């Protein structure tokens, strides 16, 4: 006790909740207002969640404590805060009318005022496609905004108010007759119709649509509505009732269709009015022409009188085709100029730019590649001051009157409703023949379709064989007249040679095979062939059939020496491999073609051009190597070379300092870079799938670089024959053959679909209809409409079959006969290719023939041969009536211009063999497999040659009356005897087919055949007459359905793929069941490359968690295209990101396959991860000289990929802004800044 009362000078403090204590000095607690706790936790031990058992026991024993019984909180009422102030602030309605002054047009005297409505009141770039909508703020990007909707495409009919009202009323539901029975999202619903019996009901319901459209009346329906009708009435009374009912009904229809009060007045039709109407409908409409070929053979003598004040003038006299083009430009016409390389097509573009400057409008010049845009910017800048350039990473003078850009950027501007389109007068499409490019050709078509009506089009192309066809498509699509100006004349004619030399004395072995007039010289080819054969295999080089690298070096050295002696330099040597170009340039290290003065000039220009690079970038191996080969007069130009070095090579070549330039095919797309000579290292190239010879269009485009206008009289083209000399036919086709036709490469993309779906008034189906791929089917629409009108008249006059027995199932019987005939022909055409059948169809085999001229007629096979398209054909002798040919000819003449009934469905009641009604005759015809309906087991002996020769002889007019020979007579009589002995048919030859599908189809055929006897209509006394009538009626109805199909969207070739892609977009939430674009879809509209993958990455939050350098590295997989390269070393984060991308790709691929899409390859194969390490280290600041050591990818490919990555990051940044993700927006902005540096984004020499 005494111990407890002692006052200690220390205290014990509990540390946490572990039970440990510490001794601390004691404090005067009395003086303290607040006592210090003797523990380190100020609020004691934290509470612990009670055990789960206690919680369960609590809920079981006291259920009244559950939250659901706490009604005070569950039914809590939140009072609304009243704030009436916003009710007093309303937006002012825009003024919808304006006061217009009326004046005398002659004197200008004021006559009065009138009020007129202002069109497009209240319209904005977010809700209107009209050009009259107010412009966006000036701060808006020149490319527009993805929130904008495009301007109305030219040539597309704008929906009028009546059409919109009609669509609205069509969607209204009649709750008495048109109750909805299909739930949203389902394809079928409940049918409340009464079930009816009879095999003809199903087919009759199918034709109800035809009947409703034509306004036809069914007599049974009329009688059913008449309650006073009595079966006991006389025929006359019955006819009176029917006539009165028909007249009354017809009158009601006319009253319902009346559109004005004046139409309610009954007007008696004059006699013959129906006939006049038919003639009016059947009169052919004039064919509307949209493309017009301009005559360029006749000189334009009054050119300067027609245009006394030209917008632009040149120091040289213009060619005829240039003058014709300028005349049409002055008349605001659209033109298509097709001419050879260096022919002067740029003159047309320059005049259009000058016109827009004069008229204070705008011109857009588009090119297929960015490099060509830079070159054109430099050229046009010399001529015109007001020129701008818009590329993925460069925007110069965006407000200029002439803007130069790639076609992809113009497409983006059109979809985003850029205000630049308002002032646009001309769009110039250069290198239009690149519309044949499978990857990028669709961009040209999209742009041409989306251009507004006020924009005129200038198309510049190399020579193509179908300019009128392409121009007709554009004219019909845009409803503009397109004037085609095509010239085959070359300003500098070409001469083509074969070079077979290999060094030394053979360096002069140059053989001309095509002269300057375009004549192929067989003698020159033969001499080259002889020389090559004399050498044998000595000159065959490595890679062809032996040889070595030194031998190839000798070939090139001897060629250069010969060209130098003949003053044929400079040379462009086309080599179709980047690796071979580097090897050739390195192997010619002893070649020096420049003087000391030229070396000095090259040195100064080269160092001045790379002076803007960092110190380490100037020492790159490719830079130092390029300087060395340029000083020796050589140059290399391909995609693996750094862009700034390619521009140095181009500019030095234009100055004439590069004597031999080794280049790939893309150099042929350059501007104003002709040489004196063009050399082909080979005429074979790899097109991505296999090796092939150059096509004429490719060869002509590259060979066209030979010959400098104003400097050379002829251009020289040389093909190196290092191995075997190419075949004469291949050379002739390549040099003098027709260039490749312009063909559509239109395809559907998710980006295109989403961009069109977000605009309510534009349909994807309309885009497909107006594509070049649908041109041939859509150009005949007016003819189809006219034929449909004529057919409707025939259908109204069509007589129904008034027969009780045939009304039951005659139509169903006809359908069964049609199905039997179709299945029979299909099976016969398949079976005829079976080896057993082909063996059986030897001369002498008896067959049953069914074609346009013969029905179930016996014939005998004479011989077998292959047709033009490798179709298997059989020459047969068939028995027939003597006048079969005369009758057939007369029927064809009589039915000309009508629906063809030559391939009619035949009734299967009398399936016996044909027996001639008069004297038995014969016919020798060539039959395809599906025209031989039965291969019998019977064979007869025939004399093939005698039969064929005799028939050919009597086919001549002077021998037509000769009697048939003995061989034909014996064969004909034998076939007639077999027909008499077997009227129902001969036993069939057993093919012993083992294909399960074919066996099942043969069973179906037999089932149809057995079912024919169960139909009631075959017992009708006049069955054959009625069958002919139903055959005519069904033919008309089928033709009606066919024409309706051709005029509908269902006939579009790409419609199934469109529906499949819509299904994919629905499944991943980009649009809903009503095709309304959702948030994910709007984000995808911002992405220009692999929109589905990037959008999924954004919405799965796969990028937000990463560092900006990691984001850039991960997204490099969507822009890097090289499939094979060294394997990158990745950190764990990037490896996880790579697996995530592959997982998303597999999911998208699975959805596409589930929708039925037929893809060329797997979706995940489109992503290549070889540059991830390179981009990651580049974003972290590693010098480019170190970057090149991380991979075997060439420097030029790295730079191009990072450029494209920068554009992709810009798209993702816009997507982050739309979804409101500031973190992702900031990280993408940082990533873009990190990669945009040094040599990768060095400014183009053409823009300096």
PDB file of C-alpha atoms in Angstrom, residues 159-399:
ATOM      1  CA  UNK A 159     -33.803  15.068 -99.334  1.00  0.00           C
ATOM      2  CA  UNK A 160     -36.698  17.432 -99.800  1.00  0.00           C
ATOM      3  CA  UNK A 161     -39.371  18.217 -97.234  1.00  0.00           C
ATOM      4  CA  UNK A 162     -41.921  16.013 -99.010  1.00  0.00           C
ATOM      5  CA  UNK A 163     -39.515  13.064 -98.942  1.00  0.00           C
ATOM      6  CA  UNK A 164     -38.789  13.500 -95.256  1.00  0.00           C
ATOM      7  CA  UNK A 165     -42.506  13.780 -94.488  1.00  0.00           C
ATOM      8  CA  UNK A 166     -43.167  10.663 -96.554  1.00  0.00           C
ATOM      9  CA  UNK A 167     -40.527   8.754 -94.618  1.00  0.00           C
ATOM     10  CA  UNK A 168     -42.096   9.916 -91.380  1.00  0.00           C
ATOM     11  CA  UNK A 169     -45.575   8.850 -92.406  1.00  0.00           C
ATOM     12  CA  UNK A 170     -44.288   5.497 -93.611  1.00  0.00           C
ATOM     13  CA  UNK A 171     -42.989   4.843 -90.121  1.00  0.00           C
ATOM     14  CA  UNK A 172     -46.398   5.572 -88.559  1.00  0.00           C
ATOM     15  CA  UNK A 173     -48.250   2.519 -87.330  1.00  0.00           C
ATOM     16  CA  UNK A 174     -51.859   1.715 -88.192  1.00  0.00           C
ATOM     17  CA  UNK A 175     -52.997   0.106 -84.954  1.00  0.00           C
ATOM     18  CA  UNK A 176     -55.862  -1.651 -86.714  1.00  0.00           C
ATOM     19  CA  UNK A 177     -53.912  -3.335 -89.496  1.00  0.00           C
ATOM     20  CA  UNK A 178     -50.182  -2.815 -88.983  1.00  0.00           C
ATOM     21  CA  UNK A 179     -49.491  -3.872 -85.413  1.00  0.00           C
ATOM     22  CA  UNK A 180     -45.803  -4.363 -84.716  1.00  0.00           C
ATOM     23  CA  UNK A 181     -44.987  -8.004 -84.001  1.00  0.00           C
ATOM     24  CA  UNK A 182     -41.168  -7.995 -84.115  1.00  0.00           C
ATOM     25  CA  UNK A 183     -39.420  -6.948 -80.901  1.00  0.00           C
ATOM     26  CA  UNK A 184     -36.416  -4.591 -81.207  1.00  0.00           C
ATOM     27  CA  UNK A 185     -33.217  -6.537 -81.771  1.00  0.00           C
ATOM     28  CA  UNK A 186     -34.981  -9.598 -83.206  1.00  0.00           C
ATOM     29  CA  UNK A 187     -35.292 -10.547 -86.856  1.00  0.00           C
ATOM     30  CA  UNK A 188     -38.647 -12.352 -86.648  1.00  0.00           C
ATOM     31  CA  UNK A 189     -41.747 -12.154 -84.506  1.00  0.00           C
ATOM     32  CA  UNK A 190     -45.155 -13.692 -84.006  1.00  0.00           C
ATOM     33  CA  UNK A 191     -47.419 -14.137 -87.017  1.00  0.00           C
ATOM     34  CA  UNK A 192     -51.130 -13.794 -86.233  1.00  0.00           C
ATOM     35  CA  UNK A 193     -52.377 -14.876 -89.658  1.00  0.00           C
ATOM     36  CA  UNK A 194     -54.626 -17.895 -89.891  1.00  0.00           C
ATOM     37  CA  UNK A 195     -52.934 -20.996 -91.172  1.00  0.00           C
ATOM     38  CA  UNK A 196     -54.203 -22.019 -94.582  1.00  0.00           C
ATOM     39  CA  UNK A 197     -53.893 -25.288 -96.415  1.00  0.00           C
ATOM     40  CA  UNK A 198     -52.847 -25.820 -99.999  1.00  0.00           C
ATOM     41  CA  UNK A 199     -49.422 -26.123-101.481  1.00  0.00           C
ATOM     42  CA  UNK A 200     -49.806 -22.927-103.464  1.00  0.00           C
ATOM     43  CA  UNK A 201     -50.378 -20.598-100.484  1.00  0.00           C
ATOM     44  CA  UNK A 202     -46.739 -20.076 -99.613  1.00  0.00           C
ATOM     45  CA  UNK A 203     -45.815 -18.934-103.059  1.00  0.00           C
ATOM     46  CA  UNK A 204     -48.913 -16.806-103.440  1.00  0.00           C
ATOM     47  CA  UNK A 205     -47.961 -14.862-100.318  1.00  0.00           C
ATOM     48  CA  UNK A 206     -44.591 -14.111-101.856  1.00  0.00           C
ATOM     49  CA  UNK A 207     -46.232 -12.421-104.803  1.00  0.00           C
ATOM     50  CA  UNK A 208     -48.521 -10.304-102.607  1.00  0.00           C
ATOM     51  CA  UNK A 209     -45.909  -7.560-102.698  1.00  0.00           C
ATOM     52  CA  UNK A 210     -45.991  -7.506-106.484  1.00  0.00           C
ATOM     53  CA  UNK A 211     -49.784  -7.376-106.477  1.00  0.00           C
ATOM     54  CA  UNK A 212     -49.909  -4.528-103.954  1.00  0.00           C
ATOM     55  CA  UNK A 213     -47.357  -2.490-105.833  1.00  0.00           C
ATOM     56  CA  UNK A 214     -49.221  -2.799-109.089  1.00  0.00           C
ATOM     57  CA  UNK A 215     -52.616  -2.119-107.589  1.00  0.00           C
ATOM     58  CA  UNK A 216     -54.065  -5.378-108.972  1.00  0.00           C
ATOM     59  CA  UNK A 217     -57.458  -6.586-107.761  1.00  0.00           C
ATOM     60  CA  UNK A 218     -58.177 -10.177-106.877  1.00  0.00           C
ATOM     61  CA  UNK A 219     -61.634 -11.302-107.990  1.00  0.00           C
ATOM     62  CA  UNK A 220     -62.038 -13.598-104.980  1.00  0.00           C
ATOM     63  CA  UNK A 221     -61.357 -10.694-102.617  1.00  0.00           C
ATOM     64  CA  UNK A 222     -64.035  -8.608-104.344  1.00  0.00           C
ATOM     65  CA  UNK A 223     -66.593 -11.380-104.127  1.00  0.00           C
ATOM     66  CA  UNK A 224     -65.772 -12.024-100.481  1.00  0.00           C
ATOM     67  CA  UNK A 225     -66.490  -8.393 -99.590  1.00  0.00           C
ATOM     68  CA  UNK A 226     -69.883  -8.497-101.330  1.00  0.00           C
ATOM     69  CA  UNK A 227     -72.365  -9.965 -98.848  1.00  0.00           C
ATOM     70  CA  UNK A 228     -75.178  -9.886-101.406  1.00  0.00           C
ATOM     71  CA  UNK A 229     -73.330 -12.269-103.706  1.00  0.00           C
ATOM     72  CA  UNK A 230     -75.253 -15.488-104.273  1.00  0.00           C
ATOM     73  CA  UNK A 231     -73.849 -18.530-106.049  1.00  0.00           C
ATOM     74  CA  UNK A 232     -77.256 -19.170-107.515  1.00  0.00           C
ATOM     75  CA  UNK A 233     -77.371 -16.018-109.589  1.00  0.00           C
ATOM     76  CA  UNK A 234     -77.063 -16.173-113.339  1.00  0.00           C
ATOM     77  CA  UNK A 235     -73.848 -15.598-115.207  1.00  0.00           C
ATOM     78  CA  UNK A 236     -75.052 -12.234-116.519  1.00  0.00           C
ATOM     79  CA  UNK A 237     -75.955 -10.999-113.041  1.00  0.00           C
ATOM     80  CA  UNK A 238     -72.631 -12.258-111.737  1.00  0.00           C
ATOM     81  CA  UNK A 239     -70.752 -10.331-114.441  1.00  0.00           C
ATOM     82  CA  UNK A 240     -72.747  -7.174-113.651  1.00  0.00           C
ATOM     83  CA  UNK A 241     -71.938  -7.409-109.945  1.00  0.00           C
ATOM     84  CA  UNK A 242     -68.245  -7.932-110.668  1.00  0.00           C
ATOM     85  CA  UNK A 243     -68.120  -5.031-113.119  1.00  0.00           C
ATOM     86  CA  UNK A 244     -69.885  -2.682-110.706  1.00  0.00           C
ATOM     87  CA  UNK A 245     -67.582  -3.714-107.893  1.00  0.00           C
ATOM     88  CA  UNK A 246     -64.482  -3.214-110.056  1.00  0.00           C
ATOM     89  CA  UNK A 247     -65.650   0.178-111.270  1.00  0.00           C
ATOM     90  CA  UNK A 248     -66.421   1.313-107.749  1.00  0.00           C
ATOM     91  CA  UNK A 249     -63.108   0.112-106.423  1.00  0.00           C
ATOM     92  CA  UNK A 250     -61.188   1.694-109.280  1.00  0.00           C
ATOM     93  CA  UNK A 251     -63.008   4.962-108.674  1.00  0.00           C
ATOM     94  CA  UNK A 252     -62.126   4.866-104.982  1.00  0.00           C
ATOM     95  CA  UNK A 253     -58.471   4.230-105.831  1.00  0.00           C
ATOM     96  CA  UNK A 254     -58.427   7.210-108.157  1.00  0.00           C
ATOM     97  CA  UNK A 255     -60.009   9.409-105.495  1.00  0.00           C
ATOM     98  CA  UNK A 256     -57.526   8.276-102.880  1.00  0.00           C
ATOM     99  CA  UNK A 257     -54.617   8.986-105.166  1.00  0.00           C
ATOM    100  CA  UNK A 258     -55.824  12.469-106.030  1.00  0.00           C
ATOM    101  CA  UNK A 259     -53.408  15.135-104.907  1.00  0.00           C
ATOM    102  CA  UNK A 260     -55.506  18.231-105.594  1.00  0.00           C
ATOM    103  CA  UNK A 261     -59.125  19.287-105.824  1.00  0.00           C
ATOM    104  CA  UNK A 262     -58.867  19.624-109.573  1.00  0.00           C
ATOM    105  CA  UNK A 263     -58.100  15.915-109.862  1.00  0.00           C
ATOM    106  CA  UNK A 264     -61.441  15.053-108.221  1.00  0.00           C
ATOM    107  CA  UNK A 265     -63.245  16.064-111.412  1.00  0.00           C
ATOM    108  CA  UNK A 266     -63.925  12.962-113.502  1.00  0.00           C
ATOM    109  CA  UNK A 267     -62.389  13.178-116.948  1.00  0.00           C
ATOM    110  CA  UNK A 268     -63.349  10.663-119.596  1.00  0.00           C
ATOM    111  CA  UNK A 269     -60.377   9.041-121.201  1.00  0.00           C
ATOM    112  CA  UNK A 270     -60.238   9.258-124.925  1.00  0.00           C
ATOM    113  CA  UNK A 271     -60.111   6.169-127.008  1.00  0.00           C
ATOM    114  CA  UNK A 272     -56.608   4.890-127.402  1.00  0.00           C
ATOM    115  CA  UNK A 273     -55.302   6.738-124.325  1.00  0.00           C
ATOM    116  CA  UNK A 274     -53.952   3.496-122.867  1.00  0.00           C
ATOM    117  CA  UNK A 275     -52.133   2.810-126.095  1.00  0.00           C
ATOM    118  CA  UNK A 276     -50.654   6.310-126.073  1.00  0.00           C
ATOM    119  CA  UNK A 277     -49.512   5.833-122.487  1.00  0.00           C
ATOM    120  CA  UNK A 278     -47.761   2.591-123.315  1.00  0.00           C
ATOM    121  CA  UNK A 279     -45.988   4.191-126.251  1.00  0.00           C
ATOM    122  CA  UNK A 280     -44.915   7.105-124.070  1.00  0.00           C
ATOM    123  CA  UNK A 281     -43.468   4.824-121.456  1.00  0.00           C
ATOM    124  CA  UNK A 282     -41.742   2.526-123.890  1.00  0.00           C
ATOM    125  CA  UNK A 283     -40.044   5.322-125.790  1.00  0.00           C
ATOM    126  CA  UNK A 284     -36.342   5.078-124.952  1.00  0.00           C
ATOM    127  CA  UNK A 285     -34.919   7.861-122.845  1.00  0.00           C
ATOM    128  CA  UNK A 286     -31.921   9.694-124.276  1.00  0.00           C
ATOM    129  CA  UNK A 287     -28.675   8.345-122.854  1.00  0.00           C
ATOM    130  CA  UNK A 288     -27.076  10.942-120.608  1.00  0.00           C
ATOM    131  CA  UNK A 289     -23.428  11.503-121.466  1.00  0.00           C
ATOM    132  CA  UNK A 290     -21.042  12.828-118.839  1.00  0.00           C
ATOM    133  CA  UNK A 291     -17.609  12.335-120.435  1.00  0.00           C
ATOM    134  CA  UNK A 292     -16.574  14.063-123.658  1.00  0.00           C
ATOM    135  CA  UNK A 293     -13.351  13.410-125.538  1.00  0.00           C
ATOM    136  CA  UNK A 294     -11.648  16.579-126.727  1.00  0.00           C
ATOM    137  CA  UNK A 295     -10.058  16.658-130.187  1.00  0.00           C
ATOM    138  CA  UNK A 296      -6.382  17.571-129.827  1.00  0.00           C
ATOM    139  CA  UNK A 297      -5.404  16.962-133.445  1.00  0.00           C
ATOM    140  CA  UNK A 298      -6.912  20.231-134.646  1.00  0.00           C
ATOM    141  CA  UNK A 299      -4.829  23.324-133.742  1.00  0.00           C
ATOM    142  CA  UNK A 300      -6.529  26.031-131.656  1.00  0.00           C
ATOM    143  CA  UNK A 301      -5.896  28.941-133.994  1.00  0.00           C
ATOM    144  CA  UNK A 302      -8.060  31.454-132.104  1.00  0.00           C
ATOM    145  CA  UNK A 303      -6.743  30.553-128.630  1.00  0.00           C
ATOM    146  CA  UNK A 304      -5.454  34.027-127.805  1.00  0.00           C
ATOM    147  CA  UNK A 305      -8.627  35.622-129.165  1.00  0.00           C
ATOM    148  CA  UNK A 306     -10.759  33.540-126.846  1.00  0.00           C
ATOM    149  CA  UNK A 307      -8.492  34.309-123.883  1.00  0.00           C
ATOM    150  CA  UNK A 308      -6.947  37.735-124.523  1.00  0.00           C
ATOM    151  CA  UNK A 309      -5.992  38.219-120.874  1.00  0.00           C
ATOM    152  CA  UNK A 310      -4.571  34.933-119.612  1.00  0.00           C
ATOM    153  CA  UNK A 311      -4.329  34.363-115.884  1.00  0.00           C
ATOM    154  CA  UNK A 312      -0.807  33.019-116.322  1.00  0.00           C
ATOM    155  CA  UNK A 313       1.669  33.068-119.196  1.00  0.00           C
ATOM    156  CA  UNK A 314       4.674  30.933-120.081  1.00  0.00           C
ATOM    157  CA  UNK A 315       7.829  31.679-122.009  1.00  0.00           C
ATOM    158  CA  UNK A 316       7.214  28.775-124.432  1.00  0.00           C
ATOM    159  CA  UNK A 317       4.396  28.018-126.874  1.00  0.00           C
ATOM    160  CA  UNK A 318       1.758  25.723-125.423  1.00  0.00           C
ATOM    161  CA  UNK A 319       0.863  22.392-126.976  1.00  0.00           C
ATOM    162  CA  UNK A 320      -2.615  21.792-128.385  1.00  0.00           C
ATOM    163  CA  UNK A 321      -3.723  19.610-125.475  1.00  0.00           C
ATOM    164  CA  UNK A 322      -2.592  22.296-122.999  1.00  0.00           C
ATOM    165  CA  UNK A 323      -4.541  24.993-124.860  1.00  0.00           C
ATOM    166  CA  UNK A 324      -7.665  22.836-124.951  1.00  0.00           C
ATOM    167  CA  UNK A 325      -7.412  22.193-121.218  1.00  0.00           C
ATOM    168  CA  UNK A 326      -6.963  25.902-120.460  1.00  0.00           C
ATOM    169  CA  UNK A 327     -10.007  26.798-122.584  1.00  0.00           C
ATOM    170  CA  UNK A 328     -12.148  24.416-120.538  1.00  0.00           C
ATOM    171  CA  UNK A 329     -10.733  25.744-117.262  1.00  0.00           C
ATOM    172  CA  UNK A 330     -11.776  29.242-118.320  1.00  0.00           C
ATOM    173  CA  UNK A 331     -15.311  27.873-118.818  1.00  0.00           C
ATOM    174  CA  UNK A 332     -15.349  26.402-115.273  1.00  0.00           C
ATOM    175  CA  UNK A 333     -15.261  22.857-116.672  1.00  0.00           C
ATOM    176  CA  UNK A 334     -13.715  19.790-115.057  1.00  0.00           C
ATOM    177  CA  UNK A 335     -10.989  18.081-117.081  1.00  0.00           C
ATOM    178  CA  UNK A 336      -9.131  14.776-117.141  1.00  0.00           C
ATOM    179  CA  UNK A 337      -5.683  15.128-118.727  1.00  0.00           C
ATOM    180  CA  UNK A 338      -3.896  11.859-119.540  1.00  0.00           C
ATOM    181  CA  UNK A 339      -0.414  12.252-121.006  1.00  0.00           C
ATOM    182  CA  UNK A 340       3.046  10.740-120.812  1.00  0.00           C
ATOM    183  CA  UNK A 341       5.636  11.739-118.231  1.00  0.00           C
ATOM    184  CA  UNK A 342       7.201  15.172-118.893  1.00  0.00           C
ATOM    185  CA  UNK A 343       4.510  15.983-121.481  1.00  0.00           C
ATOM    186  CA  UNK A 344       3.536  19.175-119.624  1.00  0.00           C
ATOM    187  CA  UNK A 345       0.518  18.248-117.497  1.00  0.00           C
ATOM    188  CA  UNK A 346       1.772  20.636-114.781  1.00  0.00           C
ATOM    189  CA  UNK A 347       0.839  23.569-117.052  1.00  0.00           C
ATOM    190  CA  UNK A 348      -2.835  22.739-116.499  1.00  0.00           C
ATOM    191  CA  UNK A 349      -2.356  22.714-112.717  1.00  0.00           C
ATOM    192  CA  UNK A 350      -0.485  26.020-112.782  1.00  0.00           C
ATOM    193  CA  UNK A 351      -3.220  27.719-114.795  1.00  0.00           C
ATOM    194  CA  UNK A 352      -5.899  26.516-112.388  1.00  0.00           C
ATOM    195  CA  UNK A 353      -3.918  28.008-109.483  1.00  0.00           C
ATOM    196  CA  UNK A 354      -3.530  31.282-111.388  1.00  0.00           C
ATOM    197  CA  UNK A 355      -7.274  31.356-112.079  1.00  0.00           C
ATOM    198  CA  UNK A 356      -8.108  30.868-108.403  1.00  0.00           C
ATOM    199  CA  UNK A 357      -5.758  33.712-107.486  1.00  0.00           C
ATOM    200  CA  UNK A 358      -7.405  35.902-110.107  1.00  0.00           C
ATOM    201  CA  UNK A 359     -10.915  35.020-108.924  1.00  0.00           C
ATOM    202  CA  UNK A 360      -9.914  35.142-105.231  1.00  0.00           C
ATOM    203  CA  UNK A 361     -10.885  31.524-104.650  1.00  0.00           C
ATOM    204  CA  UNK A 362      -8.840  28.528-103.524  1.00  0.00           C
ATOM    205  CA  UNK A 363      -7.148  25.536-105.118  1.00  0.00           C
ATOM    206  CA  UNK A 364      -6.062  22.317-103.437  1.00  0.00           C
ATOM    207  CA  UNK A 365      -3.333  20.269-105.058  1.00  0.00           C
ATOM    208  CA  UNK A 366      -3.233  16.653-103.876  1.00  0.00           C
ATOM    209  CA  UNK A 367      -0.465  14.124-104.388  1.00  0.00           C
ATOM    210  CA  UNK A 368      -0.202  10.447-103.503  1.00  0.00           C
ATOM    211  CA  UNK A 369       2.849  10.770-101.226  1.00  0.00           C
ATOM    212  CA  UNK A 370       4.237  13.350 -98.807  1.00  0.00           C
ATOM    213  CA  UNK A 371       7.595  13.653-100.610  1.00  0.00           C
ATOM    214  CA  UNK A 372       5.852  14.699-103.816  1.00  0.00           C
ATOM    215  CA  UNK A 373       3.871  17.316-101.860  1.00  0.00           C
ATOM    216  CA  UNK A 374       7.129  18.856-100.611  1.00  0.00           C
ATOM    217  CA  UNK A 375       8.572  18.945-104.127  1.00  0.00           C
ATOM    218  CA  UNK A 376       5.447  20.551-105.557  1.00  0.00           C
ATOM    219  CA  UNK A 377       5.443  23.137-102.784  1.00  0.00           C
ATOM    220  CA  UNK A 378       8.959  24.181-103.795  1.00  0.00           C
ATOM    221  CA  UNK A 379       8.055  24.332-107.505  1.00  0.00           C
ATOM    222  CA  UNK A 380       4.809  26.257-107.070  1.00  0.00           C
ATOM    223  CA  UNK A 381       6.409  28.611-104.542  1.00  0.00           C
ATOM    224  CA  UNK A 382       8.779  29.786-107.290  1.00  0.00           C
ATOM    225  CA  UNK A 383       5.817  30.669-109.525  1.00  0.00           C
ATOM    226  CA  UNK A 384       3.168  31.808-107.028  1.00  0.00           C
ATOM    227  CA  UNK A 385       3.676  33.518-103.700  1.00  0.00           C
ATOM    228  CA  UNK A 386       0.469  32.501-101.957  1.00  0.00           C
ATOM    229  CA  UNK A 387       1.169  28.768-101.558  1.00  0.00           C
ATOM    230  CA  UNK A 388       0.724  26.649 -98.419  1.00  0.00           C
ATOM    231  CA  UNK A 389       1.674  23.126 -97.396  1.00  0.00           C
ATOM    232  CA  UNK A 390      -0.232  20.810 -95.060  1.00  0.00           C
ATOM    233  CA  UNK A 391       1.273  17.445 -94.161  1.00  0.00           C
ATOM    234  CA  UNK A 392       1.164  15.271 -91.072  1.00  0.00           C
ATOM    235  CA  UNK A 393       3.860  17.228 -89.237  1.00  0.00           C
ATOM    236  CA  UNK A 394       4.216  20.478 -91.240  1.00  0.00           C
ATOM    237  CA  UNK A 395       1.682  23.265 -91.702  1.00  0.00           C
ATOM    238  CA  UNK A 396       2.935  26.220 -93.713  1.00  0.00           C
ATOM    239  CA  UNK A 397       0.720  29.192 -94.639  1.00  0.00           C
ATOM    240  CA  UNK A 398      -2.572  27.369 -94.056  1.00  0.00           C
ATOM    241  CA  UNK A 399      -4.605  30.377 -95.222  1.00  0.00           C
TER     242      UNK A 399
END
